[in-house]
């Protein structure tokens, strides 16, 4: 039985974890938008990833309605709050590095991979592998598959030489 099927309940820190996850998605989107402005030759690549991260945040914002109605399946937001806060700290460290203006295209790719792999590590395995009849969990699984797709897209971008 997957985590998604263990029942319905609301963990006491679930609202905070959901808000933190939304902040993570929007923070990553901001970093990708910065990369799209910094590297004209890869503007479309980074802008597309940024839009997808914003879409992820939108899905999670909609999920907040289920919290208010007490209808959020257990396991929708599986990451621990300390792990999520460390991801926010990583995002902030990257923002500061970007603000200094010394980010090379290679460093941008490293940052993107680090962010996507951190998110993947915290959320992907626990939720994505379970079978579910829940539309909420099904949408979250799609969100997490997109995250996995981001890792593969960035790696492919790097392997193909990335920037001209």
Short mmCIF file of N, CA and C in Angstrom, two decimals:
data_model
loop_
_atom_site.label_atom_id
_atom_site.label_comp_id
_atom_site.label_asym_id
_atom_site.label_seq_id
_atom_site.Cartn_x
_atom_site.Cartn_y
_atom_site.Cartn_z
N UNK A 1 0.86 -1.18 0.00
CA UNK A 1 0.00 0.00 0.00
C UNK A 1 0.89 1.23 0.00
N UNK A 2 0.69 2.13 -0.95
CA UNK A 2 1.48 3.34 -1.04
C UNK A 2 1.10 4.34 0.03
N UNK A 3 1.99 5.29 0.26
CA UNK A 3 1.75 6.33 1.24
C UNK A 3 0.45 7.06 0.96
N UNK A 4 0.16 7.21 -0.33
CA UNK A 4 -1.03 7.96 -0.71
C UNK A 4 -2.32 7.28 -0.30
N UNK A 5 -2.27 5.99 0.00
CA UNK A 5 -3.48 5.25 0.32
C UNK A 5 -3.65 4.94 1.81
N UNK A 6 -2.84 5.52 2.65
CA UNK A 6 -2.90 5.21 4.07
C UNK A 6 -4.04 5.92 4.80
N UNK A 7 -4.75 6.75 4.12
CA UNK A 7 -5.90 7.37 4.77
C UNK A 7 -5.86 8.88 4.72
N UNK A 8 -6.86 9.45 5.35
CA UNK A 8 -7.04 10.89 5.35
C UNK A 8 -6.81 11.42 6.75
N UNK A 9 -5.90 12.32 6.89
CA UNK A 9 -5.70 13.02 8.15
C UNK A 9 -4.85 14.24 7.87
N UNK A 10 -4.83 15.15 8.80
CA UNK A 10 -4.00 16.32 8.61
C UNK A 10 -2.92 16.35 9.67
N UNK A 11 -1.67 16.26 9.24
CA UNK A 11 -0.56 16.39 10.16
C UNK A 11 -0.53 17.82 10.68
N UNK A 12 -0.09 17.97 11.92
CA UNK A 12 -0.11 19.31 12.53
C UNK A 12 0.76 20.31 11.79
N UNK A 13 1.85 19.84 11.17
CA UNK A 13 2.72 20.79 10.46
C UNK A 13 2.44 20.84 8.95
N UNK A 14 1.38 20.17 8.51
CA UNK A 14 1.08 20.13 7.09
C UNK A 14 0.87 21.51 6.47
N UNK A 15 0.10 22.40 7.08
CA UNK A 15 -0.04 23.73 6.46
C UNK A 15 1.30 24.44 6.28
N UNK A 16 2.17 24.33 7.27
CA UNK A 16 3.48 24.98 7.16
C UNK A 16 4.34 24.32 6.09
N UNK A 17 4.28 22.97 6.01
CA UNK A 17 5.04 22.28 4.97
C UNK A 17 4.55 22.66 3.58
N UNK A 18 3.24 22.78 3.42
CA UNK A 18 2.69 23.15 2.12
C UNK A 18 3.11 24.57 1.74
N UNK A 19 3.03 25.49 2.69
CA UNK A 19 3.47 26.87 2.43
C UNK A 19 4.97 26.91 2.09
N UNK A 20 5.74 26.10 2.79
CA UNK A 20 7.18 26.06 2.53
C UNK A 20 7.45 25.50 1.14
N UNK A 21 6.70 24.46 0.76
CA UNK A 21 6.89 23.89 -0.57
C UNK A 21 6.54 24.90 -1.65
N UNK A 22 5.47 25.66 -1.43
CA UNK A 22 5.11 26.71 -2.39
C UNK A 22 6.26 27.72 -2.50
N UNK A 23 6.84 28.09 -1.37
CA UNK A 23 7.97 29.02 -1.38
C UNK A 23 9.16 28.44 -2.13
N UNK A 24 9.39 27.14 -1.98
CA UNK A 24 10.48 26.48 -2.71
C UNK A 24 10.24 26.57 -4.21
N UNK A 25 9.04 26.21 -4.63
CA UNK A 25 8.73 26.24 -6.07
C UNK A 25 8.90 27.65 -6.64
N UNK A 26 8.37 28.64 -5.93
CA UNK A 26 8.48 30.02 -6.42
C UNK A 26 9.92 30.53 -6.36
N UNK A 27 10.67 30.09 -5.35
CA UNK A 27 12.08 30.47 -5.25
C UNK A 27 12.89 29.92 -6.41
N UNK A 28 12.64 28.67 -6.74
CA UNK A 28 13.34 28.06 -7.87
C UNK A 28 12.94 28.75 -9.18
N UNK A 29 11.67 29.06 -9.31
CA UNK A 29 11.21 29.78 -10.51
C UNK A 29 11.96 31.10 -10.64
N UNK A 30 12.12 31.80 -9.54
CA UNK A 30 12.85 33.07 -9.57
C UNK A 30 14.29 32.91 -10.01
N UNK A 31 14.94 31.85 -9.55
CA UNK A 31 16.32 31.58 -9.96
C UNK A 31 16.37 31.27 -11.45
N UNK A 32 15.44 30.46 -11.93
CA UNK A 32 15.43 30.14 -13.35
C UNK A 32 15.13 31.37 -14.21
N UNK A 33 14.24 32.23 -13.73
CA UNK A 33 14.00 33.49 -14.47
C UNK A 33 15.28 34.32 -14.52
N UNK A 34 16.02 34.37 -13.42
CA UNK A 34 17.29 35.11 -13.41
C UNK A 34 18.25 34.52 -14.44
N UNK A 35 18.33 33.20 -14.51
CA UNK A 35 19.19 32.56 -15.50
C UNK A 35 18.74 32.91 -16.92
N UNK A 36 17.43 32.97 -17.14
CA UNK A 36 16.94 33.27 -18.49
C UNK A 36 17.34 34.70 -18.89
N UNK A 37 17.43 35.59 -17.93
CA UNK A 37 17.87 36.96 -18.22
C UNK A 37 19.39 37.05 -18.35
N UNK A 38 20.11 36.20 -17.65
CA UNK A 38 21.58 36.25 -17.66
C UNK A 38 22.18 35.63 -18.91
N UNK A 39 21.51 34.62 -19.44
CA UNK A 39 22.09 33.85 -20.53
C UNK A 39 21.14 33.85 -21.73
N UNK A 40 21.30 34.84 -22.59
CA UNK A 40 20.40 35.02 -23.73
C UNK A 40 20.36 33.78 -24.61
N UNK A 41 21.49 33.09 -24.72
CA UNK A 41 21.56 31.91 -25.59
C UNK A 41 20.75 30.73 -25.05
N UNK A 42 20.37 30.79 -23.78
CA UNK A 42 19.56 29.71 -23.19
C UNK A 42 18.30 30.27 -22.53
N UNK A 43 17.90 31.45 -22.97
CA UNK A 43 16.74 32.11 -22.36
C UNK A 43 15.50 31.23 -22.36
N UNK A 44 15.19 30.63 -23.49
CA UNK A 44 13.98 29.80 -23.60
C UNK A 44 14.02 28.59 -22.69
N UNK A 45 15.18 27.97 -22.59
CA UNK A 45 15.34 26.79 -21.74
C UNK A 45 15.01 27.12 -20.29
N UNK A 46 15.65 28.17 -19.76
CA UNK A 46 15.44 28.53 -18.35
C UNK A 46 14.05 29.12 -18.12
N UNK A 47 13.55 29.91 -19.07
CA UNK A 47 12.22 30.50 -18.90
C UNK A 47 11.14 29.42 -18.87
N UNK A 48 11.31 28.39 -19.69
CA UNK A 48 10.35 27.29 -19.70
C UNK A 48 10.35 26.56 -18.35
N UNK A 49 11.52 26.28 -17.82
CA UNK A 49 11.60 25.63 -16.50
C UNK A 49 10.98 26.53 -15.42
N UNK A 50 11.22 27.82 -15.51
CA UNK A 50 10.65 28.76 -14.53
C UNK A 50 9.13 28.72 -14.57
N UNK A 51 8.55 28.72 -15.75
CA UNK A 51 7.09 28.66 -15.87
C UNK A 51 6.54 27.36 -15.29
N UNK A 52 7.24 26.28 -15.50
CA UNK A 52 6.79 25.00 -14.95
C UNK A 52 6.85 25.01 -13.43
N UNK A 53 7.87 25.62 -12.87
CA UNK A 53 7.95 25.73 -11.41
C UNK A 53 6.80 26.58 -10.87
N UNK A 54 6.46 27.64 -11.59
CA UNK A 54 5.32 28.47 -11.19
C UNK A 54 4.02 27.66 -11.26
N UNK A 55 3.91 26.80 -12.27
CA UNK A 55 2.74 25.92 -12.37
C UNK A 55 2.67 24.95 -11.19
N UNK A 56 3.82 24.44 -10.78
CA UNK A 56 3.86 23.56 -9.61
C UNK A 56 3.33 24.30 -8.39
N UNK A 57 3.77 25.53 -8.21
CA UNK A 57 3.30 26.32 -7.07
C UNK A 57 1.79 26.52 -7.14
N UNK A 58 1.27 26.74 -8.33
CA UNK A 58 -0.18 26.92 -8.49
C UNK A 58 -0.94 25.67 -8.07
N UNK A 59 -0.44 24.51 -8.45
CA UNK A 59 -1.09 23.25 -8.05
C UNK A 59 -1.12 23.16 -6.52
N UNK A 60 -0.01 23.51 -5.90
CA UNK A 60 0.06 23.43 -4.44
C UNK A 60 -0.84 24.47 -3.77
N UNK A 61 -0.96 25.63 -4.37
CA UNK A 61 -1.85 26.67 -3.84
C UNK A 61 -3.30 26.16 -3.87
N UNK A 62 -3.66 25.50 -4.95
CA UNK A 62 -5.00 24.91 -5.04
C UNK A 62 -5.16 23.83 -3.96
N UNK A 63 -4.08 23.07 -3.70
CA UNK A 63 -4.12 22.04 -2.68
C UNK A 63 -4.42 22.58 -1.30
N UNK A 64 -4.11 23.86 -1.08
CA UNK A 64 -4.40 24.47 0.22
C UNK A 64 -5.90 24.44 0.53
N UNK A 65 -6.72 24.49 -0.49
CA UNK A 65 -8.18 24.44 -0.29
C UNK A 65 -8.59 23.12 0.36
N UNK A 66 -7.87 22.06 0.01
CA UNK A 66 -8.19 20.76 0.59
C UNK A 66 -7.81 20.69 2.06
N UNK A 67 -6.78 21.42 2.43
CA UNK A 67 -6.41 21.49 3.86
C UNK A 67 -7.55 22.13 4.62
N UNK A 68 -8.05 23.24 4.10
CA UNK A 68 -9.12 23.97 4.80
C UNK A 68 -10.37 23.11 4.93
N UNK A 69 -10.59 22.21 4.00
CA UNK A 69 -11.75 21.33 4.07
C UNK A 69 -11.46 20.02 4.77
N UNK A 70 -10.23 19.86 5.25
CA UNK A 70 -9.86 18.63 5.94
C UNK A 70 -9.84 17.41 5.04
N UNK A 71 -9.62 17.61 3.75
CA UNK A 71 -9.70 16.50 2.80
C UNK A 71 -8.37 16.22 2.11
N UNK A 72 -7.29 16.48 2.78
CA UNK A 72 -6.00 16.26 2.15
C UNK A 72 -5.49 14.88 2.52
N UNK A 73 -5.19 14.04 1.52
CA UNK A 73 -4.69 12.70 1.83
C UNK A 73 -3.35 12.76 2.57
N UNK A 74 -3.19 11.86 3.51
CA UNK A 74 -1.91 11.74 4.20
C UNK A 74 -0.84 11.45 3.16
N UNK A 75 0.29 12.06 3.28
CA UNK A 75 1.40 11.79 2.37
C UNK A 75 1.47 12.71 1.18
N UNK A 76 0.55 13.65 1.04
CA UNK A 76 0.61 14.55 -0.11
C UNK A 76 1.88 15.39 -0.07
N UNK A 77 2.28 15.80 1.09
CA UNK A 77 3.47 16.62 1.24
C UNK A 77 4.41 15.86 2.19
N UNK A 78 5.18 14.91 1.66
CA UNK A 78 5.89 13.98 2.51
C UNK A 78 7.17 14.49 3.16
N UNK A 79 7.75 15.53 2.65
CA UNK A 79 9.06 15.95 3.14
C UNK A 79 8.97 16.49 4.56
N UNK A 80 10.04 16.31 5.27
CA UNK A 80 10.09 16.86 6.62
C UNK A 80 10.34 18.35 6.54
N UNK A 81 9.82 19.07 7.48
CA UNK A 81 9.98 20.52 7.52
C UNK A 81 11.45 20.93 7.59
N UNK A 82 12.28 20.28 8.42
CA UNK A 82 13.71 20.67 8.43
C UNK A 82 14.37 20.51 7.06
N UNK A 83 14.05 19.43 6.35
CA UNK A 83 14.63 19.25 5.01
C UNK A 83 14.16 20.38 4.08
N UNK A 84 12.89 20.70 4.15
CA UNK A 84 12.35 21.75 3.28
C UNK A 84 13.01 23.09 3.61
N UNK A 85 13.23 23.36 4.87
CA UNK A 85 13.87 24.63 5.26
C UNK A 85 15.32 24.66 4.80
N UNK A 86 15.99 23.51 4.77
CA UNK A 86 17.36 23.51 4.25
C UNK A 86 17.35 23.78 2.74
N UNK A 87 16.30 23.32 2.05
CA UNK A 87 16.18 23.63 0.62
C UNK A 87 15.98 25.13 0.43
N UNK A 88 15.17 25.74 1.28
CA UNK A 88 15.00 27.20 1.20
C UNK A 88 16.32 27.92 1.45
N UNK A 89 17.13 27.41 2.36
CA UNK A 89 18.44 28.02 2.62
C UNK A 89 19.34 27.90 1.40
N UNK A 90 19.27 26.76 0.71
CA UNK A 90 20.04 26.58 -0.52
C UNK A 90 19.59 27.58 -1.58
N UNK A 91 18.29 27.75 -1.71
CA UNK A 91 17.75 28.73 -2.67
C UNK A 91 18.28 30.12 -2.34
N UNK A 92 18.26 30.48 -1.07
CA UNK A 92 18.74 31.80 -0.66
C UNK A 92 20.23 31.96 -0.95
N UNK A 93 21.00 30.92 -0.69
CA UNK A 93 22.44 30.98 -0.99
C UNK A 93 22.67 31.18 -2.49
N UNK A 94 21.89 30.48 -3.31
CA UNK A 94 22.02 30.65 -4.76
C UNK A 94 21.59 32.05 -5.20
N UNK A 95 20.53 32.57 -4.59
CA UNK A 95 20.11 33.95 -4.91
C UNK A 95 21.24 34.93 -4.64
N UNK A 96 21.91 34.77 -3.51
CA UNK A 96 23.01 35.67 -3.17
C UNK A 96 24.15 35.53 -4.16
N UNK A 97 24.44 34.31 -4.55
CA UNK A 97 25.50 34.07 -5.54
C UNK A 97 25.13 34.73 -6.87
N UNK A 98 23.88 34.63 -7.27
CA UNK A 98 23.42 35.25 -8.52
C UNK A 98 23.50 36.77 -8.41
N UNK A 99 23.15 37.31 -7.25
CA UNK A 99 23.16 38.77 -7.06
C UNK A 99 24.56 39.35 -7.22
N UNK A 100 25.58 38.59 -6.87
CA UNK A 100 26.95 39.03 -7.03
C UNK A 100 27.29 39.12 -8.52
N UNK A 101 26.62 38.30 -9.34
CA UNK A 101 26.77 38.40 -10.79
C UNK A 101 27.92 37.60 -11.37
N UNK A 102 28.42 36.64 -10.64
CA UNK A 102 29.55 35.86 -11.15
C UNK A 102 29.16 34.42 -11.46
N UNK A 103 27.98 34.22 -11.95
CA UNK A 103 27.51 32.87 -12.25
C UNK A 103 27.77 32.57 -13.73
N UNK A 104 28.55 31.54 -13.97
CA UNK A 104 28.81 31.11 -15.34
C UNK A 104 27.67 30.22 -15.81
N UNK A 105 27.58 29.99 -17.11
CA UNK A 105 26.56 29.05 -17.60
C UNK A 105 26.71 27.66 -16.95
N UNK A 106 27.93 27.22 -16.76
CA UNK A 106 28.16 25.91 -16.14
C UNK A 106 27.67 25.92 -14.69
N UNK A 107 27.93 27.02 -13.99
CA UNK A 107 27.48 27.12 -12.59
C UNK A 107 25.95 27.15 -12.53
N UNK A 108 25.32 27.83 -13.47
CA UNK A 108 23.85 27.86 -13.51
C UNK A 108 23.31 26.45 -13.67
N UNK A 109 23.93 25.68 -14.54
CA UNK A 109 23.50 24.29 -14.73
C UNK A 109 23.69 23.48 -13.46
N UNK A 110 24.81 23.67 -12.77
CA UNK A 110 25.06 22.97 -11.50
C UNK A 110 24.01 23.36 -10.46
N UNK A 111 23.69 24.63 -10.41
CA UNK A 111 22.69 25.10 -9.45
C UNK A 111 21.32 24.48 -9.75
N UNK A 112 20.95 24.49 -11.02
CA UNK A 112 19.67 23.91 -11.42
C UNK A 112 19.57 22.45 -11.04
N UNK A 113 20.63 21.70 -11.32
CA UNK A 113 20.63 20.28 -10.95
C UNK A 113 20.56 20.10 -9.44
N UNK A 114 21.31 20.90 -8.72
CA UNK A 114 21.30 20.78 -7.25
C UNK A 114 19.90 21.04 -6.70
N UNK A 115 19.23 22.04 -7.25
CA UNK A 115 17.88 22.35 -6.78
C UNK A 115 16.89 21.24 -7.12
N UNK A 116 16.93 20.77 -8.34
CA UNK A 116 16.00 19.73 -8.75
C UNK A 116 16.27 18.42 -8.02
N UNK A 117 17.52 18.09 -7.82
CA UNK A 117 17.83 16.84 -7.12
C UNK A 117 17.49 16.93 -5.64
N UNK A 118 17.59 18.11 -5.07
CA UNK A 118 17.20 18.28 -3.67
C UNK A 118 15.69 18.09 -3.53
N UNK A 119 14.93 18.68 -4.41
CA UNK A 119 13.48 18.53 -4.39
C UNK A 119 13.12 17.07 -4.62
N UNK A 120 13.74 16.46 -5.59
CA UNK A 120 13.46 15.07 -5.90
C UNK A 120 13.74 14.19 -4.69
N UNK A 121 14.85 14.43 -4.04
CA UNK A 121 15.21 13.61 -2.89
C UNK A 121 14.17 13.72 -1.78
N UNK A 122 13.63 14.89 -1.60
CA UNK A 122 12.69 15.10 -0.51
C UNK A 122 11.29 14.60 -0.77
N UNK A 123 10.85 14.59 -2.01
CA UNK A 123 9.43 14.34 -2.28
C UNK A 123 9.15 13.17 -3.21
N UNK A 124 9.98 12.98 -4.20
CA UNK A 124 9.63 12.14 -5.33
C UNK A 124 9.36 10.68 -4.98
N UNK A 125 10.29 10.05 -4.33
CA UNK A 125 10.16 8.61 -4.14
C UNK A 125 8.96 8.21 -3.31
N UNK A 126 8.69 8.94 -2.25
CA UNK A 126 7.62 8.53 -1.35
C UNK A 126 6.24 8.62 -1.99
N UNK A 127 5.98 9.68 -2.73
CA UNK A 127 4.63 9.88 -3.27
C UNK A 127 4.46 9.27 -4.65
N UNK A 128 5.49 9.38 -5.50
CA UNK A 128 5.32 9.00 -6.89
C UNK A 128 5.13 7.50 -7.08
N UNK A 129 5.66 6.70 -6.19
CA UNK A 129 5.62 5.26 -6.41
C UNK A 129 4.31 4.60 -5.99
N UNK A 130 3.49 5.27 -5.21
CA UNK A 130 2.25 4.66 -4.73
C UNK A 130 1.12 4.74 -5.74
N UNK A 131 0.30 3.69 -5.79
CA UNK A 131 -0.90 3.72 -6.61
C UNK A 131 -2.00 4.41 -5.80
N UNK A 132 -2.85 5.14 -6.52
CA UNK A 132 -3.89 5.88 -5.80
C UNK A 132 -5.11 6.08 -6.68
N UNK A 133 -6.24 6.20 -6.04
CA UNK A 133 -7.47 6.60 -6.72
C UNK A 133 -7.77 8.07 -6.46
N UNK A 134 -6.95 8.70 -5.66
CA UNK A 134 -7.15 10.09 -5.29
C UNK A 134 -6.70 11.02 -6.41
N UNK A 135 -7.59 11.89 -6.84
CA UNK A 135 -7.24 12.87 -7.87
C UNK A 135 -6.17 13.82 -7.35
N UNK A 136 -6.22 14.13 -6.07
CA UNK A 136 -5.22 15.03 -5.48
C UNK A 136 -3.83 14.41 -5.60
N UNK A 137 -3.71 13.17 -5.18
CA UNK A 137 -2.42 12.49 -5.23
C UNK A 137 -1.99 12.29 -6.69
N UNK A 138 -2.92 11.99 -7.56
CA UNK A 138 -2.60 11.82 -8.96
C UNK A 138 -1.98 13.10 -9.54
N UNK A 139 -2.54 14.24 -9.20
CA UNK A 139 -1.99 15.51 -9.68
C UNK A 139 -0.60 15.75 -9.08
N UNK A 140 -0.44 15.42 -7.83
CA UNK A 140 0.86 15.59 -7.20
C UNK A 140 1.89 14.67 -7.87
N UNK A 141 1.50 13.47 -8.20
CA UNK A 141 2.41 12.56 -8.88
C UNK A 141 2.86 13.16 -10.21
N UNK A 142 1.94 13.78 -10.93
CA UNK A 142 2.32 14.44 -12.19
C UNK A 142 3.30 15.57 -11.93
N UNK A 143 3.06 16.33 -10.88
CA UNK A 143 3.96 17.41 -10.50
C UNK A 143 5.36 16.86 -10.23
N UNK A 144 5.43 15.77 -9.51
CA UNK A 144 6.72 15.19 -9.17
C UNK A 144 7.40 14.57 -10.38
N UNK A 145 6.62 14.02 -11.29
CA UNK A 145 7.20 13.51 -12.53
C UNK A 145 7.80 14.66 -13.34
N UNK A 146 7.15 15.82 -13.32
CA UNK A 146 7.70 17.00 -13.98
C UNK A 146 9.05 17.37 -13.38
N UNK A 147 9.15 17.26 -12.05
CA UNK A 147 10.41 17.57 -11.38
C UNK A 147 11.50 16.61 -11.87
N UNK A 148 11.18 15.33 -11.95
CA UNK A 148 12.13 14.36 -12.47
C UNK A 148 12.51 14.73 -13.90
N UNK A 149 11.53 15.15 -14.66
CA UNK A 149 11.77 15.58 -16.03
C UNK A 149 12.74 16.77 -16.06
N UNK A 150 12.64 17.67 -15.10
CA UNK A 150 13.55 18.82 -15.06
C UNK A 150 14.99 18.36 -14.87
N UNK A 151 15.20 17.40 -13.99
CA UNK A 151 16.55 16.87 -13.78
C UNK A 151 17.09 16.33 -15.10
N UNK A 152 16.29 15.54 -15.78
CA UNK A 152 16.73 14.95 -17.05
C UNK A 152 16.97 16.02 -18.10
N UNK A 153 16.11 17.04 -18.14
CA UNK A 153 16.28 18.11 -19.13
C UNK A 153 17.57 18.88 -18.89
N UNK A 154 17.86 19.20 -17.63
CA UNK A 154 19.08 19.94 -17.33
C UNK A 154 20.30 19.07 -17.66
N UNK A 155 20.27 17.80 -17.29
CA UNK A 155 21.39 16.90 -17.60
C UNK A 155 21.60 16.78 -19.10
N UNK A 156 20.52 16.64 -19.86
CA UNK A 156 20.63 16.55 -21.32
C UNK A 156 21.19 17.84 -21.90
N UNK A 157 20.72 18.97 -21.37
CA UNK A 157 21.22 20.27 -21.80
C UNK A 157 22.73 20.35 -21.59
N UNK A 158 23.19 19.89 -20.44
CA UNK A 158 24.61 19.91 -20.12
C UNK A 158 25.36 18.95 -21.04
N UNK A 159 24.86 17.74 -21.21
CA UNK A 159 25.55 16.73 -22.03
C UNK A 159 25.66 17.15 -23.48
N UNK A 160 24.69 17.89 -23.98
CA UNK A 160 24.73 18.33 -25.37
C UNK A 160 25.53 19.61 -25.53
N UNK A 161 26.18 20.03 -24.48
CA UNK A 161 27.03 21.20 -24.58
C UNK A 161 26.35 22.47 -24.12
N UNK A 162 25.07 22.37 -23.80
CA UNK A 162 24.37 23.51 -23.23
C UNK A 162 24.41 24.75 -24.08
N UNK A 163 25.28 25.61 -23.71
CA UNK A 163 25.37 26.92 -24.35
C UNK A 163 26.27 26.83 -25.58
N UNK A 164 25.89 27.59 -26.62
CA UNK A 164 26.73 27.57 -27.84
C UNK A 164 28.08 28.20 -27.60
#
